[in-house]
CSV table of C-alpha atoms in Angstrom, one decimal:
chain,number,residue,atom,x,y,z
G,245,MET,CA,-0.2,-0.3,-0.1
G,246,LYS,CA,1.8,3.2,-0.6
G,247,GLN,CA,2.1,5.3,2.2
G,248,VAL,CA,0.5,8.7,2.3
G,249,SER,CA,3.1,11.6,2.0
G,250,PHE,CA,2.7,15.0,4.4
G,251,GLY,CA,4.0,18.5,5.0
G,252,ILE,CA,3.7,20.8,7.9
G,253,ILE,CA,3.3,24.2,7.9
G,254,GLY,CA,4.4,26.4,11.1
G,255,ALA,CA,6.5,25.0,13.7
G,256,GLY,CA,3.9,26.2,16.2
G,257,VAL,CA,3.2,24.7,19.5
G,258,LEU,CA,0.2,22.5,17.3
G,259,ALA,CA,2.7,21.4,15.1
G,260,PRO,CA,4.4,18.0,17.4
G,261,LEU,CA,0.9,16.7,17.8
G,262,HIS,CA,0.4,16.2,14.2
G,263,ALA,CA,3.6,15.1,13.9
G,264,LYS,CA,3.5,12.6,16.1
G,265,ALA,CA,0.2,11.4,15.0
G,266,ILE,CA,1.4,11.2,11.7
G,267,VAL,CA,4.8,9.2,12.2
G,268,SER,CA,2.9,6.8,14.2
G,269,ASN,CA,0.5,5.5,11.3
G,270,LEU,CA,2.5,3.0,9.4
G,271,ASN,CA,0.4,4.6,6.4
G,272,ALA,CA,1.7,7.3,6.2
G,273,LYS,CA,4.9,9.9,6.7
G,274,LEU,CA,5.8,13.5,7.4
G,275,VAL,CA,8.8,14.8,5.1
G,276,ALA,CA,8.7,18.1,5.3
G,277,ILE,CA,8.4,21.6,7.4
G,278,ALA,CA,7.4,24.9,6.2
G,279,ASP,CA,8.4,27.8,8.9
G,280,LEU,CA,9.7,30.9,8.1
G,281,ASP,CA,12.1,30.6,11.3
G,282,PHE,CA,14.8,28.4,9.4
G,283,ALA,CA,16.0,27.5,13.0
G,284,LYS,CA,12.6,26.6,14.7
G,285,ALA,CA,11.9,24.5,11.1
G,286,GLY,CA,15.0,22.2,11.8
G,287,ARG,CA,14.9,21.9,15.5
G,288,PHE,CA,11.8,20.4,14.4
G,289,ALA,CA,12.2,18.5,11.4
G,290,GLN,CA,15.4,17.4,14.0
G,291,GLU,CA,13.1,16.1,15.8
G,292,TYR,CA,11.0,13.7,13.8
G,293,GLU,CA,13.5,13.0,11.8
G,294,ILE,CA,12.2,15.1,8.7
G,295,GLU,CA,14.4,15.3,5.7
G,296,GLN,CA,13.4,18.3,4.0
G,297,ILE,CA,13.2,22.1,5.8
G,298,PHE,CA,11.3,24.7,3.8
G,299,THR,CA,10.8,28.3,5.2
G,300,ASP,CA,8.6,29.2,1.6
G,301,TYR,CA,5.6,27.0,1.7
G,302,GLU,CA,5.4,27.6,-1.8
G,303,GLU,CA,8.4,25.5,-2.1
G,304,MET,CA,7.1,23.0,0.0
G,305,LEU,CA,4.4,22.4,-2.5
G,306,GLN,CA,6.1,21.8,-5.5
G,307,GLU,CA,7.6,18.6,-3.5
G,308,PRO,CA,5.5,15.3,-4.7
G,309,ILE,CA,3.3,16.1,-1.0
G,310,ASP,CA,-0.5,14.3,-0.5
G,311,VAL,CA,-1.3,15.9,2.0
G,312,VAL,CA,-0.4,18.9,4.0
G,313,CYS,CA,-1.3,20.2,8.1
G,314,LEU,CA,-1.8,23.5,8.5
G,315,CYS,CA,-0.5,24.9,11.7
G,316,VAL,CA,-0.4,28.5,11.4
G,317,PRO,CA,-2.4,31.5,12.7
G,318,SER,CA,-6.2,30.8,11.9
G,319,GLY,CA,-6.7,33.9,9.6
G,320,LEU,CA,-4.7,32.4,7.9
G,321,HIS,CA,-6.3,29.3,7.2
G,322,ALA,CA,-7.6,30.0,4.0
G,323,LYS,CA,-4.8,31.7,2.0
G,324,PHE,CA,-3.0,28.4,2.4
G,325,ALA,CA,-5.8,26.1,2.5
G,326,ILE,CA,-6.1,27.5,-1.5
G,327,ARG,CA,-2.6,27.0,-2.3
G,328,CYS,CA,-2.7,24.0,-1.1
G,329,ALA,CA,-5.8,23.2,-3.7
G,330,GLU,CA,-4.6,24.5,-6.4
G,331,MET,CA,-1.3,22.6,-6.1
G,332,GLY,CA,-2.8,19.1,-5.6
G,333,LYS,CA,-2.6,18.4,-2.4
G,334,HIS,CA,-5.8,17.7,0.7
G,335,VAL,CA,-5.7,19.7,3.4
G,336,LEU,CA,-6.2,19.0,7.6
G,337,SER,CA,-6.8,22.7,9.3
G,338,GLU,CA,-6.5,22.7,12.9
G,339,LYS,CA,-9.5,24.5,14.5
G,340,PRO,CA,-10.9,27.2,13.9
G,341,LEU,CA,-11.6,26.1,9.9
G,342,ASP,CA,-11.1,30.7,9.2
G,343,ILE,CA,-11.8,33.5,10.8
G,344,THR,CA,-14.2,34.0,8.5
G,345,PHE,CA,-17.4,33.3,6.2
G,346,LYS,CA,-15.6,34.5,3.1
G,347,ASN,CA,-12.7,32.1,4.4
G,348,MET,CA,-14.3,29.1,4.5
G,349,ASP,CA,-16.6,29.6,2.0
G,350,ALA,CA,-13.5,29.8,-0.2
G,351,MET,CA,-11.0,27.2,0.9
G,352,ILE,CA,-14.3,25.1,0.8
G,353,ASN,CA,-15.1,25.4,-2.7
G,354,ALA,CA,-11.5,25.4,-3.9
G,355,CYS,CA,-10.8,21.9,-2.3
G,356,HIS,CA,-13.9,21.1,-3.9
G,357,LYS,CA,-13.0,22.2,-7.2
G,358,ALA,CA,-9.7,20.1,-7.1
G,359,ASP,CA,-10.7,17.2,-6.1
G,360,VAL,CA,-9.2,16.9,-2.3
G,361,LYS,CA,-10.1,16.6,0.9
G,362,LEU,CA,-10.5,19.1,3.5
G,363,GLY,CA,-10.5,18.1,6.9
G,364,ALA,CA,-11.1,19.9,10.2
G,365,VAL,CA,-8.8,19.2,13.7
G,366,PHE,CA,-11.9,18.7,16.2
G,367,GLN,CA,-10.0,16.5,18.8
G,368,ARG,CA,-13.0,15.5,21.6
G,369,ARG,CA,-15.4,14.5,18.7
G,370,THR,CA,-13.2,11.7,19.3
G,371,LEU,CA,-12.8,10.6,22.5
G,372,PRO,CA,-15.7,7.8,23.7
G,373,HIS,CA,-17.5,9.4,26.7
G,374,PHE,CA,-18.6,12.4,24.2
G,375,ILE,CA,-19.2,9.8,20.9
G,376,ALA,CA,-21.7,8.2,23.7
G,377,ALA,CA,-23.7,11.0,24.4
G,378,LYS,CA,-23.7,11.9,21.2
G,379,LYS,CA,-25.1,8.4,20.7
G,380,ALA,CA,-27.2,8.2,23.5
G,381,PHE,CA,-29.3,11.6,22.8
G,382,ASP,CA,-29.3,10.7,19.1
G,383,SER,CA,-31.0,7.0,20.0
G,384,GLY,CA,-33.8,9.2,21.7
G,385,ALA,CA,-32.7,8.0,25.3
G,386,LEU,CA,-32.7,11.4,27.0
G,387,GLY,CA,-36.0,12.0,25.1
G,388,ASN,CA,-37.0,15.8,23.3
G,389,MET,CA,-34.5,18.4,24.2
G,390,MET,CA,-34.8,20.6,26.6
G,391,MET,CA,-31.5,22.5,26.9
G,392,ILE,CA,-28.1,21.5,25.9
G,393,HIS,CA,-25.7,23.5,27.8
G,394,ALA,CA,-21.0,24.0,27.3
G,395,TYR,CA,-19.2,25.5,29.5
G,396,LEU,CA,-15.5,26.5,28.1
G,397,LYS,CA,-14.1,28.1,31.2
G,398,TYR,CA,-10.1,28.6,31.1
G,399,TYR,CA,-7.6,31.0,32.2
G,400,ARG,CA,-4.8,32.2,29.8
G,401,THR,CA,-2.0,34.5,31.4
G,402,ASP,CA,-0.9,38.1,30.0
G,403,ALA,CA,2.7,36.2,29.1
G,404,TYR,CA,0.1,33.6,26.6
G,405,TYR,CA,-1.3,36.6,24.9
G,406,ALA,CA,2.4,38.1,24.2
G,407,SER,CA,3.5,34.6,23.1
G,408,ALA,CA,2.7,35.2,19.6
G,409,GLY,CA,2.0,38.8,18.3
G,410,TRP,CA,-1.2,37.7,17.0
G,411,ARG,CA,-2.9,36.2,19.3
G,412,GLY,CA,-5.9,38.4,21.1
G,413,GLN,CA,-5.9,40.1,17.9
G,414,TRP,CA,-9.4,40.4,15.5
G,415,GLU,CA,-7.1,40.3,12.4
G,416,LEU,CA,-5.6,36.8,12.7
G,417,ASP,CA,-7.1,35.2,16.0
G,418,GLY,CA,-10.7,36.4,14.4
G,419,GLY,CA,-11.6,36.4,18.2
G,420,GLY,CA,-10.9,35.6,22.1
G,421,ALA,CA,-12.6,33.0,24.5
G,422,LEU,CA,-15.1,31.5,22.3
G,423,MET,CA,-13.2,31.4,18.4
G,424,ASN,CA,-9.8,30.2,20.4
G,425,GLN,CA,-10.7,27.9,22.9
G,426,GLY,CA,-14.0,27.7,23.3
G,427,VAL,CA,-14.8,26.5,19.4
G,428,HIS,CA,-14.1,23.1,20.6
G,429,GLY,CA,-16.4,22.9,22.9
G,430,ILE,CA,-19.3,24.8,20.6
G,431,ASP,CA,-18.2,22.6,18.1
G,432,LEU,CA,-19.2,19.6,20.5
G,433,LEU,CA,-22.5,21.9,21.0
G,434,GLN,CA,-23.9,21.7,17.9
G,435,TRP,CA,-22.6,18.3,17.1
G,436,ILE,CA,-25.3,17.0,19.7
G,437,GLY,CA,-27.8,18.9,19.7
G,438,GLY,CA,-28.2,19.9,16.0
G,439,GLU,CA,-28.6,23.0,14.1
G,440,VAL,CA,-28.8,26.4,15.9
G,441,GLU,CA,-31.8,28.8,14.6
G,442,SER,CA,-30.5,32.2,16.8
G,443,VAL,CA,-28.4,33.3,19.5
G,444,ILE,CA,-28.8,36.3,21.9
G,445,ALA,CA,-24.8,37.1,23.5
G,446,PHE,CA,-23.6,39.5,25.7
G,447,SER,CA,-19.4,39.4,25.5
G,448,GLY,CA,-16.7,42.0,27.5
G,449,THR,CA,-13.4,41.8,27.9
G,450,LEU,CA,-12.9,41.4,31.7
G,451,ALA,CA,-9.7,41.0,32.5
G,452,ARG,CA,-6.9,41.6,29.4
G,453,LYS,CA,-7.1,44.8,28.6
G,454,GLU,CA,-4.5,44.9,26.7
G,455,ILE,CA,-6.0,42.5,24.2
G,456,GLU,CA,-8.7,43.6,21.2
G,457,VAL,CA,-11.1,40.3,21.6
G,458,GLU,CA,-13.7,38.9,24.0
G,459,ASP,CA,-12.1,36.8,27.2
G,460,THR,CA,-15.6,36.4,28.8
G,461,ALA,CA,-19.0,35.5,26.7
G,462,VAL,CA,-22.1,34.3,27.6
G,463,ALA,CA,-25.2,33.0,24.7
G,464,ILE,CA,-28.2,31.7,24.5
G,465,LEU,CA,-29.0,30.0,21.9
G,466,ARG,CA,-32.4,28.7,20.2
G,467,PHE,CA,-32.1,25.8,18.0
G,468,LYS,CA,-33.8,24.3,14.9
G,469,ASN,CA,-35.2,21.1,16.8
G,470,GLY,CA,-37.0,23.7,19.8
G,471,GLY,CA,-34.7,23.3,22.9
G,472,LEU,CA,-32.8,25.9,24.4
G,473,GLY,CA,-29.1,26.0,24.9
G,474,THR,CA,-26.5,28.3,26.8
G,475,ILE,CA,-22.5,29.0,26.2
G,476,GLN,CA,-20.5,30.4,29.2
G,477,GLY,CA,-17.0,30.8,27.6
G,478,ALA,CA,-13.8,32.5,28.5
G,479,THR,CA,-10.4,32.9,29.3
G,480,SER,CA,-10.3,34.9,31.8
G,481,ILE,CA,-11.3,32.2,35.1
G,482,TYR,CA,-9.2,30.5,37.7
G,483,PRO,CA,-8.7,28.2,38.5
G,484,GLU,CA,-9.4,26.8,34.6
G,485,GLN,CA,-12.3,24.2,34.3
G,486,GLU,CA,-12.2,21.5,31.7
G,487,THR,CA,-14.7,21.4,28.9
G,488,SER,CA,-18.0,20.3,29.4
G,489,ILE,CA,-21.5,19.7,28.0
G,490,GLU,CA,-24.5,19.1,29.6
G,491,ILE,CA,-28.1,17.9,27.7
G,492,ASN,CA,-31.2,17.7,29.5
G,493,GLY,CA,-33.9,15.9,28.0
G,494,ASP,CA,-37.5,15.1,29.3
G,495,LYS,CA,-36.2,11.6,29.6
G,496,GLY,CA,-32.5,11.9,31.2
G,497,THR,CA,-29.7,13.5,31.4
G,498,ILE,CA,-25.9,13.8,30.6
G,499,LYS,CA,-23.4,15.5,31.6
G,500,VAL,CA,-19.8,15.1,30.4
G,501,SER,CA,-16.5,16.6,30.8
G,502,ASP,CA,-12.9,16.1,28.8
G,503,SER,CA,-12.5,13.7,32.2
G,504,GLU,CA,-15.3,12.8,33.9
G,505,ILE,CA,-18.8,11.4,33.7
G,506,GLU,CA,-20.8,13.7,36.1
G,507,ILE,CA,-24.5,12.5,35.7
G,508,TRP,CA,-26.0,9.6,33.2
G,509,GLU,CA,-29.2,9.2,34.4
G,510,SER,CA,-32.3,8.0,32.0
G,511,MET,CA,-35.7,7.9,33.7
G,512,ASN,CA,-36.1,3.7,32.0
G,513,ASN,CA,-32.8,3.2,33.2
G,514,ASP,CA,-31.8,1.9,30.2
G,515,LEU,CA,-28.2,4.0,29.9
G,516,ILE,CA,-25.1,2.3,29.6
G,517,GLU,CA,-22.8,4.2,31.1
G,518,PRO,CA,-19.8,4.4,28.4
G,519,SER,CA,-15.8,3.9,29.1
G,520,LEU,CA,-13.8,7.1,29.7
G,521,PRO,CA,-10.7,8.2,27.3
G,522,LYS,CA,-7.6,5.6,28.3
G,523,PRO,CA,-4.9,8.4,30.0
G,524,ASN,CA,-2.6,8.1,26.3
G,525,HIS,CA,-6.1,8.7,23.9
G,526,ASP,CA,-4.6,11.1,21.0
G,527,GLY,CA,-7.5,12.4,19.3
G,528,HIS,CA,-4.7,14.0,16.4
G,529,ALA,CA,-4.1,10.7,16.0
G,530,VAL,CA,-7.1,9.1,15.0
G,531,ILE,CA,-7.7,11.8,13.0
G,532,ILE,CA,-4.8,11.7,11.0
G,533,ASP,CA,-5.5,8.6,10.6
G,534,ASP,CA,-9.1,8.8,9.6
G,535,LEU,CA,-7.6,11.8,7.1
G,536,VAL,CA,-4.7,8.7,5.7
G,537,GLU,CA,-7.6,6.1,5.0
G,538,ALA,CA,-10.2,9.0,3.7
G,539,ILE,CA,-7.4,9.6,1.0
G,540,ILE,CA,-6.8,5.9,0.5
G,541,ASP,CA,-10.6,4.7,0.0
G,542,ASP,CA,-11.8,7.9,-1.5
G,543,ARG,CA,-14.3,9.1,1.2
G,544,ASP,CA,-14.5,12.3,3.0
G,545,PRO,CA,-12.4,12.7,6.0
G,546,MET,CA,-14.3,12.4,9.6
G,547,ILE,CA,-14.7,16.3,9.8
G,548,PRO,CA,-14.4,18.1,6.5
G,549,GLY,CA,-14.8,21.9,6.2
G,550,ILE,CA,-18.5,22.3,5.6
G,551,GLU,CA,-18.8,20.3,8.8
G,552,ALA,CA,-16.1,22.9,11.2
G,553,ARG,CA,-17.6,25.8,9.0
G,554,LYS,CA,-20.5,24.9,11.5
G,555,SER,CA,-18.8,26.1,15.4
G,556,VAL,CA,-17.8,29.8,13.6
G,557,GLU,CA,-21.0,31.1,11.9
G,558,ILE,CA,-22.2,30.1,15.9
G,559,ILE,CA,-19.6,32.1,17.2
G,560,LEU,CA,-19.5,34.9,14.5
G,561,ALA,CA,-23.7,35.2,15.0
G,562,ILE,CA,-22.5,35.8,19.0
G,563,TYR,CA,-20.2,38.1,17.9
G,564,GLU,CA,-22.4,40.3,15.9
G,565,SER,CA,-25.8,39.4,19.4
G,566,ALA,CA,-23.3,41.1,21.7
G,567,ARG,CA,-22.2,44.1,18.9
G,568,ILE,CA,-25.3,45.2,17.8
G,569,GLY,CA,-27.3,44.2,21.5
G,570,ARG,CA,-30.2,41.8,20.1
G,571,GLU,CA,-31.1,38.5,18.9
G,572,VAL,CA,-29.3,37.2,15.6
G,573,VAL,CA,-31.0,34.8,13.7
G,574,LEU,CA,-28.4,33.1,11.8
G,575,SER,CA,-30.2,32.7,8.7
G,576,GLU,CA,-30.5,35.7,8.1
G,577,PHE,CA,-27.7,37.4,9.6
G,578,TYR,CA,-25.1,35.0,7.0
G,579,PRO,CA,-27.5,32.8,4.8
G,580,PHE,CA,-25.8,29.4,5.1
G,581,THR,CA,-26.0,26.9,2.2
G,582,HIS,CA,-27.0,23.8,2.7
G,583,PRO,CA,-24.1,21.8,2.1
G,584,THR,CA,-26.4,19.8,-0.6
G,585,ASN,CA,-27.1,22.8,-2.5
G,586,MET,CA,-22.9,24.3,-2.0
G,587,PHE,CA,-21.4,23.6,-4.8
G,588,PRO,CA,-23.3,24.1,-8.8
G,589,ASP,CA,-22.9,22.8,-11.4
């Protein structure tokens, strides 16, 4: 079987997660790294035994590479994804997919036009108890959804925001507590709870006055299935808490966090409590493994671009609601093109 070859753009904090996952897959090979900082790229290449180092990603794209992992600032994802697609490379984008509708739609369409895969990284979807929570809800074991909540309370220091010039800036970070950190939990919220119809929200920069974006936000959501929901997102909360999702139905409730099952109960006592993830669970490896199989089998990846777009759509609607001070209906704010109609002939 032919090995799927990978290159990575960006040798920052997320790149090692991709590299470890790639080198652990027998059907994959990590062959190149591109970063503007040659010394950083060199150290990264040495650690993961990468043969080719580039400071110009365009030069890397000339090589016979099958997939490119994007580990660059969020607001640059579309720029790199579109160029990769033009060069016939499959793309795996870190979260969020990008930070604007225009950029996301451009990269989705570019990959579709070039007939290459566009996958996204939301590694919490690979955790067994989050998967089990979705299956329990989908099965009807919780009855009708009354409410679903995402608790996304993290802590980031001044040093964190100072560690890279783009952090905490609208232009490349695209937002703060929700767009950068909370996007994982918001992805889980909509993945489990279904499509969001409208939001009303408040946000503020309460703790880190030197940043442009929000460090604290709350939102109330109305779902198309009739249920209601809330999001509490922050990078201003000490001590930091784990990502937690709570689903309340008229026949049961589930509440799970990254490492704990807090509530797993139904009226009919027919819910089997799932296993928690093993300490060595690697969500990036699951996503990389799936992408390799998707390329070999010529199918969609686990989390295609059109799916990854949904969490950003919700976040942008929250920002708009907080800005104008009233409810925002998502389809009116930016009409969502259904996946089946996304690509006109």
